[in-house]
Coordinates of N, CA and C in Angstrom, one line a residue:
Chain G
Q5 N -1.1 -22.5 -18.2 CA -2.2 -21.8 -18.6 C -2.2 -21.2 -18.5
K6 N -2.4 -19.5 -18.5 CA -2.8 -18.6 -17.6 C -4.4 -18.2 -17.7
E7 N -5.2 -18.0 -16.6 CA -6.5 -18.0 -16.8 C -6.7 -16.9 -16.6
V8 N -6.0 -15.7 -17.3 CA -7.0 -14.3 -17.6 C -5.7 -13.9 -18.4
E9 N -5.6 -13.8 -19.4 CA -4.8 -13.5 -20.6 C -5.1 -11.9 -21.4
Q10 N -4.4 -11.5 -21.3 CA -4.2 -9.3 -22.0 C -3.3 -9.8 -22.7
N11 N -3.0 -8.8 -23.8 CA -2.3 -8.1 -24.5 C -1.4 -7.3 -24.3
S12 N 0.1 -7.3 -23.8 CA 0.3 -6.9 -22.9 C 0.6 -5.3 -23.3
G13 N 1.0 -5.0 -24.2 CA 0.8 -3.7 -25.3 C 2.5 -3.7 -26.0
P14 N 2.5 -1.9 -25.8 CA 1.6 -0.7 -25.3 C 0.9 -1.1 -26.6
L15 N -0.7 -0.4 -26.4 CA -1.4 -0.3 -27.8 C -1.0 1.3 -27.6
S16 N -0.9 2.1 -28.7 CA -1.0 3.2 -28.6 C -2.5 3.6 -29.5
V17 N -2.9 4.6 -29.1 CA -3.9 5.8 -30.4 C -3.8 7.0 -30.2
P18 N -4.6 7.1 -31.4 CA -3.8 9.3 -31.1 C -5.4 9.2 -30.7
E19 N -5.4 10.5 -29.6 CA -6.4 11.5 -29.0 C -7.9 11.3 -29.8
G20 N -9.0 11.0 -29.6 CA -10.5 11.3 -30.0 C -10.6 9.7 -30.7
A21 N -9.4 8.5 -30.8 CA -9.9 7.2 -31.3 C -10.9 6.3 -30.6
I22 N -11.0 5.1 -30.8 CA -11.6 4.4 -30.0 C -10.5 3.8 -29.6
A23 N -10.0 3.0 -28.4 CA -9.3 2.5 -27.7 C -10.0 1.0 -27.6
S24 N -9.6 -0.1 -28.1 CA -9.5 -1.3 -27.8 C -8.9 -2.6 -27.0
L25 N -9.6 -2.6 -26.0 CA -8.8 -3.9 -25.1 C -9.3 -4.8 -25.0
N26 N -8.5 -5.8 -25.2 CA -9.3 -7.5 -25.0 C -8.5 -8.3 -24.2
C27 N -9.7 -9.4 -23.7 CA -9.0 -10.1 -22.7 C -10.3 -11.6 -22.6
T28 N -9.4 -12.3 -22.6 CA -10.0 -14.3 -22.6 C -9.5 -14.7 -21.5
Y29 N -10.2 -15.7 -21.0 CA -10.7 -16.5 -19.9 C -10.6 -17.2 -19.9
S30 N -10.1 -18.2 -18.9 CA -9.9 -20.0 -19.5 C -11.0 -20.4 -18.8
D31 N -11.5 -20.2 -17.8 CA -12.9 -21.2 -16.7 C -14.2 -20.8 -17.3
R32 N -14.8 -21.7 -17.7 CA -15.8 -21.5 -18.3 C -17.1 -20.9 -16.6
V33 N -16.6 -21.0 -15.8 CA -17.8 -20.7 -14.8 C -17.7 -19.7 -14.1
S34 N -16.5 -18.6 -14.6 CA -16.7 -17.1 -14.2 C -17.6 -16.6 -14.3
Q35 N -18.0 -16.0 -13.1 CA -19.5 -15.1 -13.2 C -19.0 -13.5 -13.1
S36 N -18.4 -13.5 -12.8 CA -18.5 -11.4 -13.0 C -16.9 -11.1 -13.4
F37 N -17.2 -9.9 -14.3 CA -15.8 -9.6 -14.9 C -15.7 -8.3 -14.7
F38 N -14.6 -7.2 -14.7 CA -13.8 -6.3 -14.4 C -12.6 -5.7 -14.6
W39 N -13.1 -4.0 -15.1 CA -12.0 -3.8 -15.9 C -11.6 -2.4 -15.0
Y40 N -10.2 -2.5 -14.5 CA -9.7 -1.5 -13.8 C -8.2 -0.5 -14.2
R41 N -8.5 0.5 -14.0 CA -7.6 1.4 -14.7 C -6.5 1.7 -13.7
Q42 N -5.1 1.4 -13.8 CA -4.2 1.5 -12.8 C -3.1 2.5 -13.0
Y43 N -3.1 4.1 -12.8 CA -1.8 4.6 -13.6 C -0.9 4.4 -12.8
S44 N 0.5 4.7 -13.3 CA 1.6 4.4 -12.9 C 2.6 5.0 -11.4
G45 N 2.4 4.1 -10.6 CA 2.8 4.4 -9.4 C 1.1 4.2 -8.4
K46 N 0.1 4.4 -8.9 CA -1.1 4.4 -8.0 C -1.5 2.6 -7.9
S47 N -2.4 2.6 -7.5 CA -3.6 1.6 -7.1 C -4.4 1.5 -7.8
P48 N -5.3 0.2 -8.3 CA -5.9 0.3 -9.4 C -7.4 0.6 -8.8
E49 N -8.2 1.0 -9.8 CA -9.1 1.9 -9.7 C -10.6 1.4 -11.1
L50 N -11.5 1.0 -10.0 CA -12.1 0.0 -10.8 C -13.3 1.5 -12.0
I51 N -13.1 0.9 -13.5 CA -14.0 1.4 -14.2 C -15.5 0.7 -14.3
M52 N -15.2 -0.5 -14.5 CA -15.9 -1.2 -15.1 C -16.6 -2.4 -14.7
S53 N -18.0 -2.8 -14.6 CA -18.3 -4.0 -14.0 C -19.5 -4.7 -15.0
I54 N -19.1 -6.1 -15.8 CA -20.2 -6.5 -16.4 C -20.5 -8.1 -16.1
Y55 N -21.6 -8.5 -15.8 CA -22.3 -9.9 -15.1 C -23.2 -10.5 -16.2
S56 N -23.2 -9.8 -17.2 CA -24.2 -11.0 -18.3 C -23.7 -10.6 -19.6
N57 N -23.9 -11.4 -20.7 CA -23.6 -11.7 -21.8 C -23.9 -10.0 -22.8
G58 N -23.3 -9.3 -23.6 CA -24.4 -8.2 -24.4 C -22.9 -7.0 -24.0
D59 N -23.4 -6.3 -24.5 CA -22.6 -4.7 -23.6 C -23.2 -3.7 -22.4
K60 N -22.4 -3.3 -22.0 CA -22.8 -2.4 -21.2 C -22.0 -1.3 -20.9
E61 N -22.6 0.2 -21.3 CA -22.3 1.5 -21.7 C -22.2 2.0 -20.2
D62 N -20.6 2.8 -20.2 CA -20.8 3.7 -19.2 C -19.6 5.3 -19.4
G63 N -20.9 6.1 -19.7 CA -20.0 7.3 -20.6 C -19.2 7.0 -21.7
R64 N -18.1 7.4 -21.6 CA -17.2 7.0 -22.9 C -16.6 5.4 -22.9
F65 N -16.9 4.9 -22.1 CA -16.8 2.8 -21.9 C -17.8 2.3 -22.2
T66 N -17.4 1.6 -23.1 CA -18.1 0.1 -23.2 C -17.6 -0.9 -22.5
A67 N -17.9 -2.1 -22.3 CA -17.8 -3.7 -22.0 C -18.8 -4.2 -22.4
Q68 N -17.9 -4.9 -23.2 CA -18.4 -5.9 -23.8 C -18.3 -7.1 -23.7
L69 N -19.2 -8.8 -23.6 CA -18.8 -9.9 -22.8 C -19.4 -11.2 -23.8
N70 N -18.9 -11.6 -23.9 CA -19.2 -13.1 -24.7 C -19.0 -14.4 -24.2
K71 N -20.3 -14.7 -22.9 CA -19.1 -15.7 -22.4 C -19.3 -17.0 -23.2
A72 N -19.8 -17.0 -24.4 CA -19.2 -19.1 -25.2 C -17.8 -18.8 -25.6
S73 N -17.8 -17.5 -26.1 CA -16.4 -17.2 -26.7 C -14.9 -16.9 -25.6
Q74 N -15.6 -16.9 -24.5 CA -15.2 -16.1 -23.0 C -14.0 -15.4 -23.7
Y75 N -14.8 -14.3 -23.7 CA -14.1 -13.0 -24.3 C -14.5 -11.6 -23.8
V76 N -13.6 -11.0 -23.2 CA -14.5 -9.7 -22.4 C -13.6 -8.7 -23.2
S77 N -14.1 -7.6 -23.4 CA -13.6 -6.4 -23.8 C -14.0 -5.1 -23.2
L78 N -13.2 -4.0 -23.7 CA -13.4 -2.7 -23.3 C -13.0 -1.5 -24.4
L79 N -14.2 -1.3 -24.8 CA -14.1 0.1 -25.9 C -14.0 1.4 -25.3
I80 N -12.8 2.1 -24.9 CA -13.0 3.9 -24.6 C -13.5 4.4 -25.9
R81 N -13.6 5.5 -26.3 CA -14.5 6.2 -27.3 C -14.1 7.8 -27.2
D82 N -13.5 8.5 -27.6 CA -12.8 9.6 -27.5 C -12.1 10.1 -26.8
S83 N -10.7 8.8 -27.2 CA -9.3 8.3 -25.9 C -9.0 9.9 -25.6
Q84 N -8.0 10.0 -24.6 CA -7.6 11.3 -24.2 C -6.6 10.7 -23.7
P85 N -5.4 12.0 -23.9 CA -4.2 11.7 -22.9 C -4.4 11.0 -21.4
S86 N -5.2 11.7 -21.1 CA -6.1 11.2 -19.7 C -5.9 9.8 -19.4
D87 N -6.1 9.1 -20.4 CA -6.6 7.8 -20.5 C -5.6 6.8 -20.3
S88 N -4.2 7.3 -20.5 CA -2.9 6.7 -20.6 C -2.9 6.3 -19.2
A89 N -2.9 4.7 -19.2 CA -2.7 3.3 -18.3 C -2.8 2.6 -18.6
T90 N -2.6 1.4 -17.3 CA -2.5 0.3 -17.8 C -3.9 -0.8 -17.4
Y91 N -4.6 -1.4 -17.9 CA -6.0 -1.8 -17.8 C -5.7 -2.8 -17.6
L92 N -6.4 -3.2 -16.3 CA -6.1 -4.3 -16.0 C -7.7 -5.4 -16.2
C93 N -7.7 -6.3 -17.0 CA -8.9 -7.4 -16.7 C -9.1 -7.9 -15.5
A94 N -10.3 -8.1 -15.0 CA -10.2 -9.5 -13.7 C -11.7 -9.9 -13.8
V95 N -11.4 -11.6 -13.8 CA -12.6 -11.8 -13.2 C -12.7 -13.0 -12.1
R96 N -14.0 -13.2 -11.7 CA -14.1 -14.0 -10.4 C -15.2 -14.8 -10.3
Y97 N -15.0 -16.1 -9.8 CA -15.7 -17.5 -10.1 C -16.5 -17.3 -8.6
N98 N -17.4 -18.3 -9.3 CA -18.6 -18.3 -8.7 C -18.0 -18.3 -6.9
Q99 N -17.6 -19.1 -6.7 CA -16.8 -19.5 -5.0 C -15.3 -18.3 -4.7
G100 N -15.4 -18.3 -3.6 CA -13.8 -18.0 -3.1 C -13.6 -16.3 -3.2
G101 N -14.5 -15.4 -4.0 CA -14.0 -13.5 -3.7 C -13.5 -13.2 -4.2
K102 N -11.9 -14.0 -4.9 CA -11.2 -13.5 -5.3 C -11.2 -13.3 -6.6
L103 N -10.3 -12.2 -7.0 CA -10.4 -12.0 -8.2 C -8.8 -12.1 -9.0
I104 N -9.2 -12.6 -10.0 CA -7.9 -13.6 -10.7 C -7.6 -11.8 -11.7
F105 N -6.3 -11.7 -12.5 CA -6.0 -10.4 -12.6 C -5.6 -11.1 -13.8
G106 N -5.7 -10.3 -15.1 CA -4.7 -10.8 -16.2 C -3.4 -9.3 -16.2
Q107 N -2.7 -9.8 -17.1 CA -1.2 -8.9 -16.5 C -1.2 -7.4 -17.1
G108 N -2.4 -7.2 -17.8 CA -2.7 -5.4 -18.2 C -2.2 -5.4 -19.3
T109 N -2.7 -4.4 -20.0 CA -2.3 -3.9 -21.4 C -2.3 -2.2 -21.0
E110 N -0.9 -1.8 -22.1 CA -0.5 -0.2 -21.6 C -1.4 0.2 -22.6
L111 N -1.5 1.5 -22.2 CA -2.5 1.8 -23.3 C -2.0 3.3 -23.3
S112 N -1.4 4.1 -24.4 CA -0.8 4.9 -24.5 C -1.6 6.4 -25.5
V113 N -2.5 7.0 -25.3 CA -3.1 8.1 -26.0 C -2.1 9.4 -26.3
K114 N -2.5 9.2 -27.9 CA -1.2 10.7 -27.9 C -2.0 11.9 -28.3
P115 N -1.3 12.6 -28.6 CA -2.1 14.2 -28.0 C -2.0 14.2 -29.6
Chain R
E13 N -18.0 9.4 0.2 CA -17.4 8.4 1.1 C -16.3 8.2 1.1
A14 N -15.8 8.2 1.9 CA -14.1 7.7 2.2 C -14.1 6.5 1.9
G15 N -12.6 6.3 1.2 CA -12.1 5.6 0.4 C -11.8 4.3 1.0
V16 N -11.0 3.2 0.9 CA -10.3 1.9 1.3 C -8.7 3.2 2.3
T17 N -8.6 3.0 3.0 CA -7.0 3.3 3.6 C -6.5 2.5 3.8
Q18 N -5.0 2.4 3.9 CA -4.2 1.5 4.5 C -2.9 2.7 4.6
S19 N -2.4 1.6 6.0 CA -0.9 2.6 6.8 C -0.1 1.1 6.5
P20 N 1.4 1.6 7.0 CA 1.9 2.8 6.3 C 1.8 3.1 4.6
T21 N 2.3 4.0 4.1 CA 2.6 4.1 2.6 C 3.7 3.1 2.4
H22 N 4.9 3.6 3.2 CA 6.0 2.6 2.5 C 6.6 2.0 3.8
L23 N 7.2 1.3 3.6 CA 7.6 -0.3 5.1 C 8.8 -0.4 4.1
I24 N 9.6 0.0 5.6 CA 11.5 -1.0 5.0 C 11.6 -1.6 5.9
K25 N 12.0 -3.0 5.4 CA 12.1 -3.8 6.6 C 13.5 -5.1 6.1
T26 N 14.3 -5.6 7.2 CA 15.3 -6.0 6.6 C 15.2 -7.5 6.6
R27 N 16.0 -9.1 5.6 CA 14.9 -10.0 5.5 C 15.1 -10.6 7.2
G28 N 14.0 -11.2 7.3 CA 14.0 -12.2 8.5 C 12.9 -11.3 9.5
Q29 N 13.2 -9.9 9.4 CA 12.4 -9.5 10.2 C 10.1 -9.8 10.0
Q30 N 9.5 -9.2 10.7 CA 8.1 -8.9 10.4 C 7.4 -8.0 10.5
A31 N 6.4 -8.1 9.4 CA 6.0 -7.0 8.9 C 4.7 -6.7 9.1
T32 N 4.1 -6.0 9.7 CA 2.9 -5.9 9.4 C 2.1 -4.0 9.1
L33 N 0.9 -4.7 8.4 CA 0.3 -4.1 7.4 C -1.0 -3.1 7.5
R34 N -1.8 -2.4 7.8 CA -2.8 -2.3 8.1 C -3.9 -1.8 7.0
C35 N -5.5 -1.7 7.0 CA -6.2 -1.5 5.4 C -7.7 -1.0 7.0
S36 N -8.1 -0.2 6.3 CA -9.8 0.1 6.8 C -10.3 0.2 5.4
P37 N -11.8 -1.0 5.3 CA -12.5 -0.8 4.4 C -13.2 0.4 4.6
I38 N -14.3 0.8 2.9 CA -15.2 1.3 3.0 C -16.5 1.1 4.2
S39 N -16.5 2.6 4.4 CA -17.8 2.3 5.5 C -19.0 0.7 5.1
G40 N -19.9 0.3 5.9 CA -20.6 -0.4 5.4 C -20.1 -1.8 4.2
H41 N -18.9 -2.0 4.1 CA -18.0 -2.8 3.5 C -17.7 -4.0 4.8
T42 N -18.4 -5.6 4.6 CA -18.2 -6.5 5.4 C -16.6 -7.6 5.0
S43 N -16.3 -7.1 3.8 CA -15.1 -7.6 2.5 C -14.0 -7.4 2.9
V44 N -12.8 -7.7 3.5 CA -11.3 -7.2 2.8 C -10.7 -8.5 2.5
Y45 N -9.7 -7.9 1.2 CA -8.8 -8.9 0.7 C -7.4 -8.4 0.4
W46 N -6.7 -9.2 0.3 CA -5.3 -8.5 0.4 C -4.6 -9.1 -0.7
Y47 N -4.2 -8.7 -1.3 CA -3.3 -8.8 -3.4 C -1.9 -8.2 -3.0
Q48 N -1.3 -9.1 -3.8 CA 0.0 -8.6 -3.7 C 0.7 -8.1 -5.4
Q49 N 1.3 -6.8 -5.6 CA 1.6 -6.7 -6.9 C 3.4 -6.7 -7.1
A50 N 3.8 -7.4 -7.1 CA 5.1 -7.2 -7.1 C 5.9 -7.6 -8.4
L51 N 6.2 -6.4 -8.9 CA 7.3 -6.1 -9.7 C 7.2 -7.3 -11.4
G52 N 6.7 -7.5 -12.5 CA 6.7 -8.4 -13.3 C 5.4 -9.3 -12.6
L53 N 4.8 -9.7 -11.9 CA 4.1 -10.7 -11.5 C 2.9 -10.8 -11.5
G54 N 2.2 -8.9 -11.7 CA 0.8 -9.1 -11.8 C 0.8 -8.7 -9.9
L55 N -1.1 -8.6 -10.4 CA -1.5 -9.2 -9.0 C -1.9 -10.3 -8.5
Q56 N -1.7 -10.7 -7.4 CA -1.9 -12.1 -6.9 C -2.8 -11.9 -5.4
F57 N -4.0 -12.5 -5.6 CA -4.5 -13.0 -4.4 C -3.9 -13.3 -3.3
L58 N -4.4 -12.8 -2.2 CA -3.1 -13.4 -0.9 C -4.9 -13.7 0.2
L59 N -5.6 -13.1 0.4 CA -6.6 -13.4 1.7 C -7.5 -12.6 1.0
W60 N -8.6 -13.8 2.1 CA -10.1 -13.0 2.2 C -10.4 -13.1 3.4
Y61 N -11.5 -11.7 3.6 CA -11.6 -11.6 5.2 C -13.6 -11.3 5.1
D62 N -14.1 -11.8 5.6 CA -15.3 -11.4 5.6 C -16.1 -11.8 7.0
E63 N -17.1 -11.0 7.3 CA -17.4 -11.4 8.7 C -16.8 -11.5 9.7
G64 N -15.1 -11.1 10.2 CA -14.1 -11.7 10.9 C -13.3 -12.8 10.4
E65 N -13.7 -13.9 9.2 CA -13.7 -15.1 9.2 C -12.8 -15.1 7.3
E66 N -11.5 -15.5 7.8 CA -11.0 -16.4 6.9 C -11.8 -16.6 5.7
R67 N -12.0 -16.4 4.9 CA -12.9 -17.1 3.6 C -11.8 -18.0 2.9
N68 N -10.5 -17.4 2.2 CA -10.8 -18.1 0.9 C -8.6 -17.1 1.3
R69 N -7.5 -18.0 0.7 CA -6.4 -17.5 0.8 C -5.2 -18.1 -0.6
G70 N -4.5 -17.6 -0.9 CA -4.3 -17.8 -2.3 C -2.7 -18.6 -2.1
N71 N -2.1 -18.3 -3.0 CA -1.5 -19.6 -3.1 C 0.1 -18.5 -2.6
F72 N -0.2 -18.4 -1.1 CA 1.3 -17.9 -0.2 C 1.5 -19.2 0.7
P73 N 2.9 -19.4 1.3 CA 2.9 -19.9 2.4 C 2.8 -19.5 3.8
P74 N 2.3 -19.8 4.9 CA 1.8 -19.2 6.0 C 2.3 -18.5 6.9
R75 N 3.3 -18.3 6.0 CA 4.1 -17.0 6.8 C 3.2 -15.3 6.7
F76 N 2.4 -15.9 5.6 CA 1.6 -14.5 5.4 C 0.5 -15.2 6.0
S77 N -0.2 -14.3 6.8 CA -1.6 -14.4 7.5 C -2.0 -13.1 8.0
G78 N -3.0 -13.3 8.5 CA -3.4 -11.9 9.1 C -5.3 -12.3 9.8
R79 N -5.8 -10.9 9.3 CA -7.1 -11.0 10.7 C -8.1 -9.8 10.0
Q80 N -9.3 -10.0 11.0 CA -10.2 -9.0 10.3 C -10.9 -8.6 11.7
F81 N -10.8 -7.4 12.2 CA -11.3 -7.4 13.5 C -13.1 -6.7 13.5
P82 N -13.6 -6.6 14.5 CA -15.0 -6.3 14.7 C -15.8 -5.4 13.5
N83 N -14.5 -4.2 13.4 CA -14.7 -3.1 13.0 C -14.9 -2.8 11.4
Y84 N -14.6 -4.4 11.1 CA -14.0 -4.7 9.8 C -12.5 -4.3 9.3
S85 N -11.6 -3.8 9.6 CA -10.3 -3.6 9.7 C -9.6 -4.7 9.6
S86 N -8.9 -4.6 9.1 CA -7.7 -5.8 8.7 C -6.2 -5.8 8.9
E87 N -5.7 -6.7 9.0 CA -4.1 -6.6 9.1 C -3.4 -7.9 8.7
L88 N -2.5 -7.5 8.1 CA -1.7 -8.4 7.0 C -0.1 -8.3 7.5
N89 N -0.4 -10.1 8.3 CA 1.7 -10.2 8.9 C 2.3 -11.1 7.8
V90 N 2.9 -10.8 7.4 CA 4.3 -10.8 6.9 C 5.5 -11.2 7.7
N91 N 5.6 -12.8 7.8 CA 6.6 -13.4 8.8 C 8.1 -13.8 8.2
A92 N 9.5 -13.8 8.8 CA 10.7 -14.3 8.6 C 10.8 -13.5 6.8
L93 N 11.0 -12.0 6.5 CA 10.6 -12.0 5.4 C 11.9 -11.5 4.3
E94 N 11.2 -12.1 3.6 CA 12.2 -12.4 2.3 C 12.3 -11.3 1.3
L95 N 13.6 -11.4 0.6 CA 13.8 -10.4 -0.7 C 12.6 -10.2 -1.4
E96 N 12.0 -12.0 -1.9 CA 11.3 -11.6 -2.7 C 9.9 -11.3 -2.8
D97 N 9.9 -10.6 -0.7 CA 8.1 -9.9 -0.6 C 8.0 -9.1 -0.9
S98 N 9.1 -7.8 -1.5 CA 9.0 -6.8 -1.6 C 8.1 -6.5 -2.5
A99 N 7.1 -5.8 -2.3 CA 6.0 -5.9 -3.6 C 4.8 -3.9 -2.8
L100 N 4.2 -3.8 -3.4 CA 3.1 -3.4 -3.5 C 2.1 -3.8 -2.6
Y101 N 1.5 -3.8 -1.4 CA 0.7 -4.7 -1.3 C -0.9 -4.0 -1.3
L102 N -1.6 -4.7 -1.6 CA -2.6 -3.4 -1.7 C -4.1 -4.4 -1.2
C103 N -4.9 -3.5 -0.3 CA -6.4 -4.2 0.3 C -7.4 -3.5 -0.9
A104 N -8.3 -4.2 -0.9 CA -9.7 -4.2 -1.5 C -10.5 -4.3 -0.4
S105 N -11.9 -3.2 -0.4 CA -12.7 -3.9 0.4 C -14.3 -4.1 -0.8
S106 N -15.0 -4.5 0.0 CA -16.7 -4.9 -0.7 C -17.4 -5.1 0.2
R107 N -18.8 -5.2 -0.4 CA -19.9 -5.3 0.2 C -20.0 -6.8 -0.5
S108 N -20.4 -7.5 0.8 CA -20.5 -9.3 -0.2 C -19.6 -9.5 -0.9
S109 N -20.6 -10.0 -2.2 CA -19.4 -10.6 -2.7 C -19.4 -9.8 -4.2
Y110 N -19.4 -8.6 -4.1 CA -19.9 -7.1 -5.2 C -18.3 -6.4 -5.8
E111 N -18.8 -5.0 -5.8 CA -17.5 -4.8 -6.9 C -16.2 -4.6 -5.6
Q112 N -14.9 -4.6 -5.7 CA -13.9 -4.3 -5.4 C -13.2 -3.5 -5.3
Y113 N -13.3 -2.6 -4.4 CA -12.4 -0.8 -4.6 C -10.7 -1.1 -3.5
F114 N -10.2 -1.0 -4.4 CA -8.9 -0.6 -3.6 C -8.3 0.5 -3.0
G115 N -7.6 0.0 -1.8 CA -6.7 1.2 -1.3 C -5.5 2.1 -2.0
P116 N -5.1 2.7 -1.6 CA -3.5 3.1 -2.3 C -2.3 2.5 -1.7
G117 N -2.7 1.3 -1.3 CA -1.5 0.3 -1.0 C -0.6 0.9 0.0
T118 N 0.6 -0.3 0.6 CA 1.6 -0.1 1.1 C 3.0 -0.7 0.2
R119 N 3.9 0.0 -0.1 CA 4.4 -0.3 -0.5 C 5.7 -0.8 0.5
L120 N 6.2 -2.1 0.4 CA 7.3 -2.9 1.5 C 8.5 -3.1 0.4
T121 N 9.5 -3.0 1.2 CA 11.2 -2.9 0.0 C 11.5 -4.0 1.5
V122 N 11.9 -5.3 0.9 CA 13.2 -5.4 2.1 C 14.2 -5.8 1.8
T123 N 15.1 -5.7 2.3 CA 16.6 -5.5 2.2 C 17.4 -6.4 3.0

């Protein structure tokens, strides 16, 4: 069983809509959760981190964490064509420092 | 603030050769992480260095090794290159166990 799972997509939304990206993880001791954006041919860019249950908002981005359900999501409001990229969910456990990444969800925002 | 830098941008080697990849972390960051992003396999954790010591390694053979220098820069060495080592190698840095920021990567091609 994969440790971090994401829908591979592609997820297509019209410009101005809300894009919802989902991620589930298998290890209950996971402590830290991150969303990265990766444009084609580029390296991942950190866009959100979340450590406790609930919502965290940063501009057009909202991360939601539910540790009981082992679920983390990213909402992008007022989606723009420039948001078209692959979004990677990453989980870090207490020890080890490493991030475990999902396979990524490809988002396409249509003008 | 300057970001994580990596060199070279591209590296072409033949099977059996050795490759050396370099990474300079963001100023003030003491931890360096190496990840491999191979086509179809997603981002896989390779190594974590902190304060000059190897803290954790991923599920890769011993021919993948590295080190961290007193100025916190790091080097990844891959010996006895195999065709399947062709990938984007990403370095990330962080303060202790906080968010990881990625460099632009080194594209390694093994022929």
